[in-house]
Coordinates of C-alpha atoms in Angstrom, one line a residue:
Chain A
X671 CA 1.7 20.4 -9.7
X672 CA 3.6 21.1 -13.4
X673 CA 7.3 21.7 -13.3
X674 CA 8.1 22.5 -10.1
X675 CA 11.1 24.7 -9.5
X676 CA 14.0 23.4 -7.6
X677 CA 15.4 26.9 -6.7
X678 CA 16.0 26.1 -2.9
X679 CA 16.4 29.5 -2.2
X680 CA 12.8 30.0 -3.3
X681 CA 11.5 27.3 -1.6
X682 CA 13.6 28.2 1.7
X683 CA 11.9 31.6 1.4
X684 CA 8.2 29.9 1.2
X685 CA 9.5 27.6 4.0
X686 CA 10.0 30.6 6.2
X687 CA 7.0 32.1 5.2
X688 CA 4.8 28.9 6.0
X689 CA 7.0 28.6 9.1
X690 CA 5.9 32.1 10.4
X691 CA 2.4 31.2 9.5
X692 CA 2.1 27.8 11.7
X693 CA 3.9 29.7 14.2
X694 CA 1.0 31.9 14.7
X695 CA -1.6 28.8 14.3
X696 CA 0.2 26.7 16.8
X697 CA 0.0 29.7 19.1
X698 CA -4.0 29.8 19.1
X699 CA -4.2 26.0 19.0
X700 CA -2.0 24.3 20.9
X701 CA -3.2 21.3 20.1
X702 CA -2.2 21.1 16.3
X703 CA 0.8 19.3 15.6
X704 CA 4.0 21.2 15.6
X705 CA 5.6 23.0 12.9
X706 CA 8.2 22.1 10.5
X707 CA 11.7 23.6 11.2
X708 CA 12.7 26.1 8.5
X709 CA 15.5 24.2 7.2
X710 CA 17.0 20.7 7.7
X711 CA 19.9 18.9 6.7
X712 CA 19.1 15.8 4.4
X713 CA 20.3 12.6 6.2
X714 CA 24.1 11.7 5.8
X715 CA 23.0 8.6 3.9
X716 CA 20.5 10.3 1.6
X717 CA 21.7 10.0 -2.1
X718 CA 20.1 13.4 -2.5
X719 CA 23.0 15.2 -0.6
X720 CA 24.8 17.4 -3.0
X721 CA 22.0 17.4 -5.6
X722 CA 21.9 20.6 -7.7
X723 CA 18.8 22.8 -8.0
X724 CA 18.0 22.5 -11.5
X725 CA 15.1 20.1 -13.3
X726 CA 17.8 18.1 -15.3
X727 CA 19.3 16.9 -12.1
X728 CA 16.2 16.3 -10.5
X729 CA 15.1 13.8 -13.2
X730 CA 18.5 11.5 -11.8
X731 CA 17.8 8.9 -9.0
X732 CA 19.3 5.5 -8.2
X733 CA 17.9 2.8 -10.9
X734 CA 16.6 -0.4 -8.9
X735 CA 16.7 -3.8 -11.0
X736 CA 13.4 -5.8 -11.2
X737 CA 13.0 -8.3 -8.5
X738 CA 12.5 -11.2 -10.4
X739 CA 15.4 -12.8 -12.2
X740 CA 14.7 -13.0 -16.1
X741 CA 13.5 -16.2 -17.6
X742 CA 16.6 -17.8 -19.3
X743 CA 15.0 -17.2 -22.6
X744 CA 14.2 -13.4 -21.9
X745 CA 18.2 -12.8 -21.1
X746 CA 19.6 -10.1 -23.3
X747 CA 22.4 -12.7 -24.7
X748 CA 21.7 -11.5 -28.2
X749 CA 22.7 -8.2 -27.3
X750 CA 25.6 -8.4 -26.0
X751 CA 28.8 -8.0 -28.0
X752 CA 32.4 -9.3 -27.4
X753 CA 35.3 -9.0 -29.3
X754 CA 36.4 -11.1 -32.3
X755 CA 37.1 -14.5 -31.4
X756 CA 35.3 -14.3 -28.2
X757 CA 31.9 -16.3 -27.2
X758 CA 29.4 -15.6 -24.5
X759 CA 26.9 -17.7 -23.2
X760 CA 24.3 -18.4 -20.5
X761 CA 26.2 -20.0 -17.5
X762 CA 23.3 -20.2 -15.2
X763 CA 20.2 -17.7 -14.4
X764 CA 17.3 -17.7 -12.1
X765 CA 19.3 -16.0 -9.4
X766 CA 17.4 -12.9 -8.4
X767 CA 20.0 -10.2 -7.8
X768 CA 23.1 -12.0 -8.9
X769 CA 25.9 -9.9 -7.8
X770 CA 29.8 -11.3 -6.4
X771 CA 31.3 -14.4 -7.5
X772 CA 33.6 -16.6 -5.8
X773 CA 34.6 -20.4 -6.7
X774 CA 35.6 -23.4 -4.8
X775 CA 38.5 -25.4 -5.4
X776 CA 35.9 -28.2 -6.5
X777 CA 34.2 -25.8 -9.5
X778 CA 31.2 -24.9 -7.4
X779 CA 30.6 -20.8 -8.4
X780 CA 29.1 -18.8 -5.1
X781 CA 26.6 -15.8 -6.1
X782 CA 25.8 -13.4 -3.5
X783 CA 23.0 -10.6 -3.7
X784 CA 22.1 -7.2 -2.4
X785 CA 18.5 -6.6 -2.8
X786 CA 17.5 -10.1 -1.7
X787 CA 18.4 -12.3 1.3
X788 CA 20.3 -15.3 -0.5
X789 CA 23.5 -16.6 -1.5
X790 CA 23.4 -19.0 -4.4
X791 CA 25.8 -21.8 -5.4
X792 CA 26.0 -22.8 -9.0
X793 CA 27.2 -26.4 -8.5
X794 CA 28.5 -28.3 -11.6
X795 CA 28.5 -32.1 -11.8
X796 CA 29.8 -33.8 -14.7
X797 CA 29.0 -30.8 -16.8
X798 CA 25.6 -30.3 -15.5
X799 CA 24.8 -27.2 -13.7
X800 CA 22.3 -26.5 -11.0
X801 CA 21.4 -23.5 -9.0
X802 CA 21.1 -24.0 -5.4
X803 CA 19.9 -21.5 -2.6
X804 CA 22.6 -22.2 0.1
X805 CA 21.9 -19.3 2.5
X806 CA 18.8 -17.5 2.8
X807 CA 17.1 -14.7 5.5
X808 CA 20.6 -13.0 5.2
X809 CA 20.8 -9.2 5.0
X810 CA 22.2 -7.6 1.9
X811 CA 24.6 -10.7 1.8
X812 CA 26.8 -8.9 -1.4
X813 CA 30.1 -10.6 -0.4
X814 CA 31.4 -14.1 -1.2
X815 CA 34.8 -15.7 -0.6
X816 CA 36.2 -19.5 -0.8
X817 CA 39.4 -20.7 0.8
X818 CA 40.2 -23.8 1.9
X819 CA 36.7 -25.7 1.7
X820 CA 35.1 -22.8 3.4
X821 CA 32.9 -20.0 2.1
X822 CA 32.8 -16.8 3.5
X823 CA 29.5 -14.6 3.2
X824 CA 29.7 -11.0 4.0
X825 CA 26.0 -9.3 5.2
X826 CA 25.8 -5.5 5.6
X827 CA 27.5 -5.6 9.0
X828 CA 28.7 -9.0 9.7
X829 CA 31.1 -11.9 8.0
X830 CA 30.3 -15.4 8.7
X831 CA 31.5 -18.5 7.0
X832 CA 30.1 -22.3 6.3
X833 CA 33.3 -24.9 6.5
X834 CA 33.2 -27.7 3.9
X835 CA 30.9 -26.0 1.6
X836 CA 31.3 -28.5 -1.2
X837 CA 30.1 -31.5 0.9
X838 CA 27.0 -29.3 2.3
X839 CA 25.4 -28.0 -0.9
X840 CA 22.3 -29.8 -0.8
X841 CA 22.2 -29.3 3.2
X842 CA 24.0 -26.6 4.1
X843 CA 23.8 -25.5 8.0
X844 CA 23.4 -21.7 8.7
X845 CA 26.7 -19.6 8.4
X846 CA 28.6 -19.2 11.6
X847 CA 29.5 -15.7 12.6
X848 CA 33.2 -15.0 12.9
X849 CA 33.2 -10.8 12.7
X850 CA 30.4 -8.2 13.4
X851 CA 32.3 -5.1 14.6
X852 CA 31.0 -3.3 11.5
X853 CA 28.8 -0.2 11.1
X854 CA 25.3 -0.9 10.2
X855 CA 24.9 2.1 7.9
X856 CA 22.7 1.4 5.0
X857 CA 24.4 3.4 2.8
X858 CA 27.5 1.9 1.0
X859 CA 27.2 -0.5 3.5
X860 CA 26.9 -3.8 1.2
X861 CA 30.4 -5.5 0.8
X862 CA 32.8 -7.2 -1.6
X863 CA 35.1 -9.6 0.1
X864 CA 37.9 -11.3 -0.9
X865 CA 41.2 -13.4 0.5
X866 CA 44.6 -11.7 -0.1
X867 CA 47.8 -13.7 -0.7
X868 CA 48.5 -13.0 3.0
X869 CA 45.5 -15.3 3.9
X870 CA 43.3 -12.7 5.3
X871 CA 39.9 -11.5 4.3
X872 CA 39.7 -8.0 3.0
X873 CA 36.7 -6.2 4.0
X874 CA 35.9 -3.0 3.1
X875 CA 33.4 -0.5 5.1
X876 CA 32.3 2.8 2.7
X877 CA 31.7 5.9 3.5
X878 CA 28.1 6.3 4.8
X879 CA 26.8 8.7 2.1
X880 CA 27.4 10.6 -1.5
X881 CA 29.7 13.0 0.2
X882 CA 30.1 13.1 4.1
X883 CA 32.6 13.6 6.9
X884 CA 32.4 10.3 9.1
X885 CA 34.3 8.6 12.1
X886 CA 37.6 6.2 12.1
X887 CA 35.4 3.3 11.2
X888 CA 34.3 3.9 7.8
X889 CA 35.8 4.8 4.4
X890 CA 38.1 2.1 4.9
X891 CA 39.4 -1.1 3.8
X892 CA 40.0 -3.5 6.8
X893 CA 41.5 -7.1 6.8
X894 CA 41.1 -9.9 9.4
X895 CA 42.5 -13.0 10.2
X896 CA 39.9 -16.1 8.9
X897 CA 38.7 -16.4 12.3
X898 CA 37.9 -12.9 12.6
X899 CA 40.5 -12.1 15.0
X900 CA 43.5 -9.3 14.2
X901 CA 41.3 -6.6 12.5
X902 CA 43.3 -3.7 11.1
X903 CA 42.8 -0.8 8.8
X904 CA 44.7 -1.3 5.6
X905 CA 43.2 1.7 3.3
X906 CA 41.8 4.7 4.2
X907 CA 40.1 7.4 2.0
X908 CA 38.1 5.2 0.6
X909 CA 34.9 6.0 -0.5
X910 CA 33.1 3.1 -1.8
X911 CA 35.1 -0.1 -3.1
X912 CA 32.9 -3.0 -4.1
X913 CA 35.7 -4.9 -6.3
X914 CA 39.3 -5.6 -5.6
X915 CA 42.1 -8.2 -6.8
X916 CA 45.7 -8.6 -6.5
X917 CA 48.3 -7.9 -8.9
X918 CA 49.5 -11.6 -9.6
X919 CA 53.3 -10.3 -10.3
X920 CA 53.4 -7.5 -7.6
X921 CA 50.8 -8.9 -5.4
X922 CA 49.7 -5.4 -4.5
X923 CA 46.1 -4.7 -3.8
X924 CA 44.3 -2.9 -6.9
X925 CA 40.6 -1.5 -6.1
X926 CA 38.2 0.1 -7.6
X927 CA 36.3 3.1 -5.7
X928 CA 33.4 5.1 -6.9
X929 CA 33.4 8.8 -7.1
X930 CA 30.8 11.2 -5.3
X931 CA 27.7 12.0 -7.0
X932 CA 26.3 15.3 -8.2
X933 CA 29.6 17.3 -8.8
X934 CA 28.9 17.3 -12.4
X935 CA 28.4 15.2 -15.5
X936 CA 31.5 14.4 -16.4
X937 CA 33.4 14.5 -12.9
X938 CA 34.5 13.1 -11.0
X939 CA 35.9 9.7 -12.5
X940 CA 35.3 6.7 -10.8
X941 CA 39.2 5.4 -9.6
X942 CA 41.0 2.3 -10.1
X943 CA 43.5 2.1 -7.1
X944 CA 46.8 0.4 -6.2
X945 CA 47.9 0.0 -2.5
X946 CA 51.6 0.1 -2.3
X947 CA 51.8 0.2 1.9
X948 CA 49.5 -0.3 4.3
X949 CA 47.8 2.7 5.7
X950 CA 47.6 4.3 2.5
X951 CA 45.0 7.2 2.1
X952 CA 43.3 7.8 -1.0
X953 CA 41.5 11.2 -0.2
X954 CA 37.8 10.7 -0.1
X955 CA 35.7 12.7 0.6
X956 CA 38.6 15.2 0.2
X957 CA 40.0 14.8 -3.0
X958 CA 38.5 12.8 -5.8
X959 CA 40.0 11.2 -8.8
X960 CA 43.8 12.4 -7.6
X961 CA 43.2 16.0 -8.7
X962 CA 39.8 17.4 -7.9
X963 CA 39.5 19.1 -4.4
X964 CA 35.8 18.7 -3.0
X965 CA 34.1 22.0 -3.6
X966 CA 32.1 21.4 0.1
X967 CA 34.5 19.5 2.1
X968 CA 38.2 19.9 0.4
X969 CA 38.8 23.5 1.8
X970 CA 42.5 23.3 3.5
X971 CA 43.4 20.3 1.8
X972 CA 45.7 19.1 -1.1
X973 CA 45.5 16.4 -3.5
X974 CA 49.1 15.8 -3.1
X975 CA 48.7 14.8 0.3
X976 CA 46.9 11.3 -1.1
X977 CA 47.5 8.6 -3.2
X978 CA 46.1 9.3 -6.7
X979 CA 44.4 6.7 -8.5
X980 CA 46.4 4.5 -11.2
X981 CA 43.2 4.6 -13.6
X982 CA 40.3 6.7 -14.6
X983 CA 37.2 4.7 -14.9
X984 CA 34.5 7.2 -16.4
X985 CA 32.3 9.2 -14.4
X986 CA 29.5 7.7 -12.4
X987 CA 30.4 4.4 -14.2
X988 CA 30.2 2.6 -10.9
X989 CA 33.3 0.5 -11.5
X990 CA 32.6 -2.8 -9.2
X991 CA 34.1 -6.2 -9.6
X992 CA 37.5 -6.4 -11.1
X993 CA 40.0 -9.1 -11.4
X994 CA 43.4 -9.9 -12.8
X995 CA 43.2 -12.3 -15.7
X996 CA 45.9 -14.9 -15.2
X997 CA 44.6 -17.6 -17.3
X998 CA 45.6 -19.2 -20.6
X999 CA 42.4 -19.4 -22.6
X1000 CA 42.5 -15.7 -23.8
X1001 CA 45.1 -14.3 -26.1
X1002 CA 48.7 -13.2 -24.9
X1003 CA 47.7 -9.3 -24.4
X1004 CA 45.0 -10.3 -21.8
X1005 CA 47.9 -12.1 -19.5
X1006 CA 47.6 -10.2 -16.2
X1007 CA 45.2 -7.5 -17.6
X1008 CA 42.5 -6.5 -15.4
X1009 CA 38.7 -6.7 -16.1
X1010 CA 36.7 -4.6 -14.7
X1011 CA 32.9 -4.3 -14.2
X1012 CA 31.3 -1.1 -14.8
X1013 CA 27.7 -1.3 -13.4
X1014 CA 26.8 1.6 -15.3
X1015 CA 25.6 5.3 -13.9
X1016 CA 22.6 6.7 -12.6
X1017 CA 24.0 10.3 -11.8
X1018 CA 24.5 10.9 -15.3
X1019 CA 21.9 12.4 -17.9
X1020 CA 23.6 10.2 -20.9
X1021 CA 24.1 7.0 -19.0
X1022 CA 27.6 5.8 -19.0
X1023 CA 29.2 2.5 -18.0
X1024 CA 27.2 -0.8 -18.3
X1025 CA 29.8 -2.9 -19.7
X1026 CA 32.9 -5.1 -18.7
X1027 CA 36.4 -3.2 -19.6
X1028 CA 40.0 -4.3 -20.1
X1029 CA 42.6 -2.3 -18.4
X1030 CA 46.1 -3.3 -19.3
X1031 CA 49.1 -2.3 -17.1
X1032 CA 52.7 -1.0 -17.7
X1033 CA 55.3 -3.2 -16.2
X1034 CA 55.4 -0.6 -13.2
X1035 CA 51.9 -1.3 -12.4
X1036 CA 50.4 1.9 -13.6
X1037 CA 47.5 1.9 -16.2
X1038 CA 48.3 1.6 -19.7
X1039 CA 45.1 1.5 -21.7
X1040 CA 41.4 0.9 -21.1
X1041 CA 39.1 -1.1 -23.9
X1042 CA 35.4 -1.9 -24.0
X1043 CA 35.1 -5.8 -23.8
X1044 CA 31.7 -6.7 -23.0
X1045 CA 29.1 -4.0 -24.2
X1046 CA 25.6 -3.8 -25.1
X1047 CA 23.7 -4.0 -21.8
X1048 CA 22.9 -0.1 -22.4
X1049 CA 20.4 0.6 -25.0
X1050 CA 18.7 4.1 -25.7
X1051 CA 19.7 5.1 -22.1
X1052 CA 18.3 2.1 -20.3
X1053 CA 19.5 -1.1 -18.8
X1054 CA 18.8 -4.1 -20.2
X1055 CA 21.4 -5.4 -18.1
X1056 CA 23.9 -4.5 -15.6
X1057 CA 27.2 -6.5 -14.8
X1058 CA 28.4 -6.5 -11.3
X1059 CA 31.5 -8.8 -11.0
X1060 CA 33.6 -10.6 -12.9
X1061 CA 35.9 -14.2 -12.3
X1062 CA 38.0 -16.2 -14.1
X1063 CA 37.2 -19.9 -14.1
X1064 CA 40.0 -22.4 -13.8
X1065 CA 39.7 -23.3 -17.7
X1066 CA 40.3 -19.7 -18.2
X1067 CA 37.0 -18.5 -19.4
X1068 CA 35.6 -15.7 -17.5
X1069 CA 32.2 -15.3 -15.8
X1070 CA 30.2 -12.2 -15.4
X1071 CA 27.0 -11.5 -13.0
X1072 CA 24.3 -9.4 -13.8
X1073 CA 22.0 -8.3 -11.1
X1074 CA 19.3 -6.8 -13.1
X1075 CA 19.0 -10.3 -14.8
X1076 CA 19.9 -12.5 -12.1
X1077 CA 22.2 -14.3 -14.0
X1078 CA 25.8 -15.3 -14.8
X1079 CA 27.3 -15.4 -18.6
X1080 CA 30.7 -16.9 -19.4
X1081 CA 33.1 -15.7 -22.1
X1082 CA 34.9 -18.1 -23.7
X1083 CA 37.7 -17.6 -26.5
X1084 CA 38.1 -19.5 -29.7
X1085 CA 35.9 -22.6 -31.1
X1086 CA 34.6 -24.0 -27.9
X1087 CA 32.2 -26.9 -27.6
X1088 CA 28.5 -25.3 -27.6
X1089 CA 27.3 -25.6 -23.8
X1090 CA 24.2 -27.3 -23.3
X1091 CA 21.0 -24.7 -23.2
Chain B
X1122 CA -9.7 -5.8 9.9
X1123 CA -8.5 -9.0 11.2
X1124 CA -11.9 -10.9 10.5
X1125 CA -12.1 -9.2 6.8
X1126 CA -8.3 -10.9 6.2
X1127 CA -9.3 -14.3 7.6
X1128 CA -12.2 -14.4 5.5
X1129 CA -10.4 -13.0 2.4
X1130 CA -7.5 -16.1 3.3
X1131 CA -10.0 -18.9 3.7
X1132 CA -11.5 -17.8 0.2
X1133 CA -8.1 -18.0 -1.4
X1134 CA -7.3 -21.2 -0.1
X1135 CA -10.6 -22.3 -1.5
X1136 CA -10.2 -20.6 -4.8
X1137 CA -6.6 -20.8 -5.7
X1138 CA -6.5 -24.4 -6.7
X1139 CA -8.5 -23.9 -9.5
X1140 CA -6.2 -22.2 -11.7
X1141 CA -8.1 -21.7 -14.7
X1142 CA -10.0 -18.5 -13.4
X1143 CA -10.1 -15.3 -14.9
X1144 CA -7.7 -12.5 -13.2
X1145 CA -11.0 -10.7 -12.0
X1146 CA -11.8 -13.9 -9.9
X1147 CA -8.5 -14.3 -8.6
X1148 CA -8.0 -10.7 -7.3
X1149 CA -11.1 -10.4 -5.8
X1150 CA -9.7 -11.5 -2.5
X1151 CA -7.4 -8.8 -2.7
X1152 CA -9.7 -6.2 -3.8
X1153 CA -12.0 -7.2 -0.6
X1154 CA -9.6 -5.6 1.6
X1155 CA -7.6 -3.1 -0.8
X1156 CA -10.9 -1.6 -2.4
X1157 CA -13.2 -3.0 -5.4
X1158 CA -12.2 0.0 -7.7
X1159 CA -8.5 0.6 -6.2
X1160 CA -9.4 2.7 -3.4
X1161 CA -8.8 1.4 -0.2
X1162 CA -11.7 1.7 2.5
X1163 CA -9.8 -0.6 5.2
X1164 CA -8.1 0.7 8.0
X1165 CA -4.1 1.0 7.4
X1166 CA -4.4 -0.9 4.3
X1167 CA -3.2 0.9 1.2
X1168 CA -5.4 1.8 -2.1
X1169 CA -3.4 0.0 -5.1
X1170 CA -4.9 2.1 -8.0
X1171 CA -2.6 3.6 -10.3
X1172 CA 0.4 2.1 -8.3
X1173 CA 3.5 2.1 -10.3
X1174 CA 3.8 -2.0 -11.7
X1175 CA 7.3 -2.4 -11.1
X1176 CA 6.8 -1.5 -7.5
X1177 CA 3.6 -3.3 -6.9
X1178 CA 6.0 -6.4 -8.2
X1179 CA 8.8 -5.5 -6.1
X1180 CA 6.3 -5.6 -3.2
X1181 CA 4.4 -8.9 -4.1
X1182 CA 7.8 -10.5 -4.8
X1183 CA 9.1 -8.9 -1.0
X1184 CA 6.0 -10.3 0.6
X1185 CA 6.4 -14.1 -1.2
X1186 CA 10.1 -14.2 -0.2
X1187 CA 9.3 -12.9 3.3
X1188 CA 11.8 -9.6 2.9
X1189 CA 8.4 -7.6 3.4
X1190 CA 6.8 -8.9 6.8
X1191 CA 3.1 -8.9 6.7
X1192 CA 1.7 -12.5 7.8
X1193 CA -1.7 -12.0 5.6
X1194 CA 0.3 -10.6 2.6
X1195 CA 2.9 -13.1 3.0
X1196 CA 0.2 -15.9 3.3
X1197 CA -1.4 -14.6 0.1
X1198 CA 1.8 -14.3 -1.8
X1199 CA 3.5 -17.7 -1.0
X1200 CA 2.2 -19.6 -3.8
X1201 CA 2.4 -17.1 -6.4
X1202 CA 4.8 -17.9 -9.4
X1203 CA 6.6 -15.0 -11.0
X1204 CA 4.0 -14.8 -13.6
X1205 CA 1.5 -14.2 -11.3
X1206 CA 3.3 -11.5 -9.7
X1207 CA 3.9 -9.8 -12.8
X1208 CA 0.0 -10.4 -13.6
X1209 CA -1.0 -8.9 -10.4
X1210 CA 1.0 -6.3 -10.5
X1211 CA 0.1 -5.3 -13.7
X1212 CA -3.6 -5.4 -13.3
X1213 CA -3.2 -3.3 -9.9
X1214 CA -1.4 -0.6 -12.1
X1215 CA -4.6 -0.4 -14.4
X1216 CA -7.1 0.4 -11.5
X1217 CA -8.0 3.7 -11.4
X1218 CA -5.8 5.9 -9.0
X1219 CA -7.5 7.1 -5.8
X1220 CA -8.8 10.5 -5.8
X1221 CA -8.0 13.1 -3.2
X1222 CA -10.5 13.3 -0.3
X1223 CA -13.7 15.3 -0.8
X1224 CA -13.4 17.4 2.1
X1225 CA -11.6 20.7 2.1
X1226 CA -8.1 20.1 3.6
X1227 CA -6.7 22.0 6.1
X1228 CA -4.8 24.7 4.6
X1229 CA -2.0 25.3 7.7
X1230 CA -1.5 21.4 7.7
X1231 CA -1.3 21.2 3.7
X1232 CA 1.6 24.1 3.9
X1233 CA 3.5 22.5 7.1
X1234 CA 3.6 19.2 4.8
X1235 CA 4.2 20.6 1.5
X1236 CA 7.0 22.4 3.4
X1237 CA 8.4 19.1 4.8
X1238 CA 8.1 17.0 1.3
X1239 CA 10.0 19.8 -0.4
X1240 CA 12.7 19.6 2.4
X1241 CA 13.1 16.0 2.2
X1242 CA 13.2 16.1 -1.8
X1243 CA 10.4 13.6 -2.0
X1244 CA 9.5 14.5 -5.5
X1245 CA 13.0 13.6 -7.0
X1246 CA 12.0 10.3 -6.7
X1247 CA 8.1 9.9 -6.0
X1248 CA 7.6 12.4 -9.3
X1249 CA 6.7 16.0 -9.1
X1250 CA 3.1 14.9 -8.6
X1251 CA 3.8 12.0 -6.0
X1252 CA 2.4 9.9 -9.0
X1253 CA 5.7 7.4 -8.5
X1254 CA 8.0 6.1 -11.2
X1255 CA 9.1 2.7 -12.2
X1256 CA 10.2 1.0 -8.7
X1257 CA 9.2 4.2 -6.6
X1258 CA 5.5 4.0 -5.8
X1259 CA 2.3 6.6 -6.2
X1260 CA 2.1 8.5 -2.9
X1261 CA -0.4 10.9 -3.8
X1262 CA -3.8 10.3 -2.2
X1263 CA -2.7 7.0 -0.7
X1264 CA -4.5 6.1 2.7
X1265 CA -3.3 8.6 5.5
X1266 CA -3.0 6.3 8.1
X1267 CA -1.5 3.9 5.9
X1268 CA 1.0 6.8 4.8
X1269 CA 1.7 7.5 8.4
X1270 CA 2.3 3.9 9.5
X1271 CA 4.5 3.1 6.6
X1272 CA 6.9 6.1 7.0
X1273 CA 7.2 5.3 10.8
X1274 CA 8.1 1.5 9.9
X1275 CA 10.6 2.8 7.6
X1276 CA 11.9 5.4 10.6
X1277 CA 12.4 2.4 13.3
X1278 CA 13.6 0.1 10.4
X1279 CA 10.7 -2.4 10.9
X1280 CA 10.2 -2.3 7.2
X1281 CA 13.2 -3.1 5.2
X1282 CA 12.8 -1.3 1.6
X1283 CA 13.9 -3.0 -1.4
X1284 CA 16.9 -0.6 -1.2
X1285 CA 17.6 1.4 1.8
X1286 CA 16.7 5.1 0.3
X1287 CA 13.8 5.1 2.7
X1288 CA 15.5 4.2 5.6
X1289 CA 18.1 6.8 4.9
X1290 CA 15.5 9.7 4.1
X1291 CA 13.4 8.7 7.1
X1292 CA 16.7 9.4 9.7
X1293 CA 16.0 12.8 10.3
X1294 CA 12.7 13.2 9.7
X1295 CA 10.6 13.5 13.5
X1296 CA 8.0 11.4 14.3
X1297 CA 5.6 14.6 14.8
X1298 CA 6.5 15.3 11.0
X1299 CA 5.4 11.8 9.6
X1300 CA 1.9 12.9 10.5
X1301 CA 2.0 16.1 8.6
X1302 CA 3.6 14.6 5.6
X1303 CA 0.9 11.9 5.6
X1304 CA -1.8 14.4 5.8
X1305 CA 0.0 16.2 3.0
X1306 CA 0.4 13.6 0.5
X1307 CA -3.2 12.1 1.2
X1308 CA -5.0 15.3 0.4
X1309 CA -2.5 16.2 -2.4
X1310 CA -4.2 17.8 -5.5

């Protein structure tokens, strides 16, 4: 079937003709299966919603990573570039679909996953690192957070915890459920989680599709007490945030949010948002990037009624994990700047993102500049790796997770002892 | 079918300890059910010929990790190494793709199936000729019973995909439409 035209009008017409044809067939043969309805909306979670009818768009579909983590000697380390004076090394590998990062007070690094069922721990014993699976059989356990000895894990629709995790790394108990009043939608259902300066656990619930209206349980960031009680909605109009952190000076929450697909190659851009008061509305799915009223759902809406982003992160770039840099290893200009992992686009003919960028802020907390920091994951319009999350270690070095290769890299500054291979 | 599987499993446990075997020896138990030349003659068991290697790799991985549950396959894959998974998926991809059924298809059913396939935009990910691409499987000329079974499993969420695309796509596809889609894809020319 060469070059199917994606002209939907023609398809719909054809559908109507087929429909009429089948109806008479049904009349003659009551036993034959019922006819296809002439037009049917795509399911709300379908990534195809909003796709225009043309060949270039038809070539685009979400990109899935390989299921098997790359062997340590097959990682694209040699292709990765950092600014002068910085070094990058492999921190740990062999963790299929390594996603969000968290760190215990004893230096254990926890790594969530989305397409497999595992949470990993990278244990560090006298400089010797080993990877352990500390939970398996979980459903899309993307989110991890740590506080006072306890590891919190976010699956698609529930949050659970393992207490005194550092003491039980070799023989961890099953996680204990603390909260499951969450929708079960697959689309944008996987979760990044983090614990705020108010000691509450922040839990996002994405909008259940590319560009959809939804009920009051979606499109938001909630916060709950660490025992699962006291859930409240903290921000709304959030399409799908997969990374957030608190400004170390103002304690305000900053979060990335992914813009809708299929509007165009160049807009909307992903957002970097700042919450200045609880309950703020960030616009999705009515207003994107602070100044684009959605062509389908935005009628009767006005962007001025929503909080605009403080920064734009590029179209379809999938800005995910982000953290403020508070360490002292990197040079002064990095202090209190934000590292943002951009997973990289699928909804764009020429892929964009697939890097870690540095966002510097003005005194008033707005964005001053954005510059590349870690690049090289994108080669000939294909990914050789895809960064998901960033996290500062206690020594001020920066970890970057890569779900394409199932690895975590470490970036240092200045002359470092070369870590053991 | 179960007898064949048990026989195949017994065969596997017999032969696996000897690791120096050639790939054709090692895939013999697979092909016993999935078909010597890539085309399955076994009920509810997919043809593997011409399957996309990245997709086959993902499925073998999911069987090994029990992310996809089907006991005979979980058992088969349980002791495979990462390299084994790659070897088998590459081998599968190189088998000849299944041919369309020789009998002429019912044109009314084909038309209904085609309409449904277009409405649901199957061709976006599965390619315009349904040969699949990368992590998305070839579905053209797959066994009709297996296609229908798989679509039903995605619909009732008893089969979890690697990502969630098929679960979402199947939400609005009616149970009665699954048969039409399976018929169309199995007979696709």
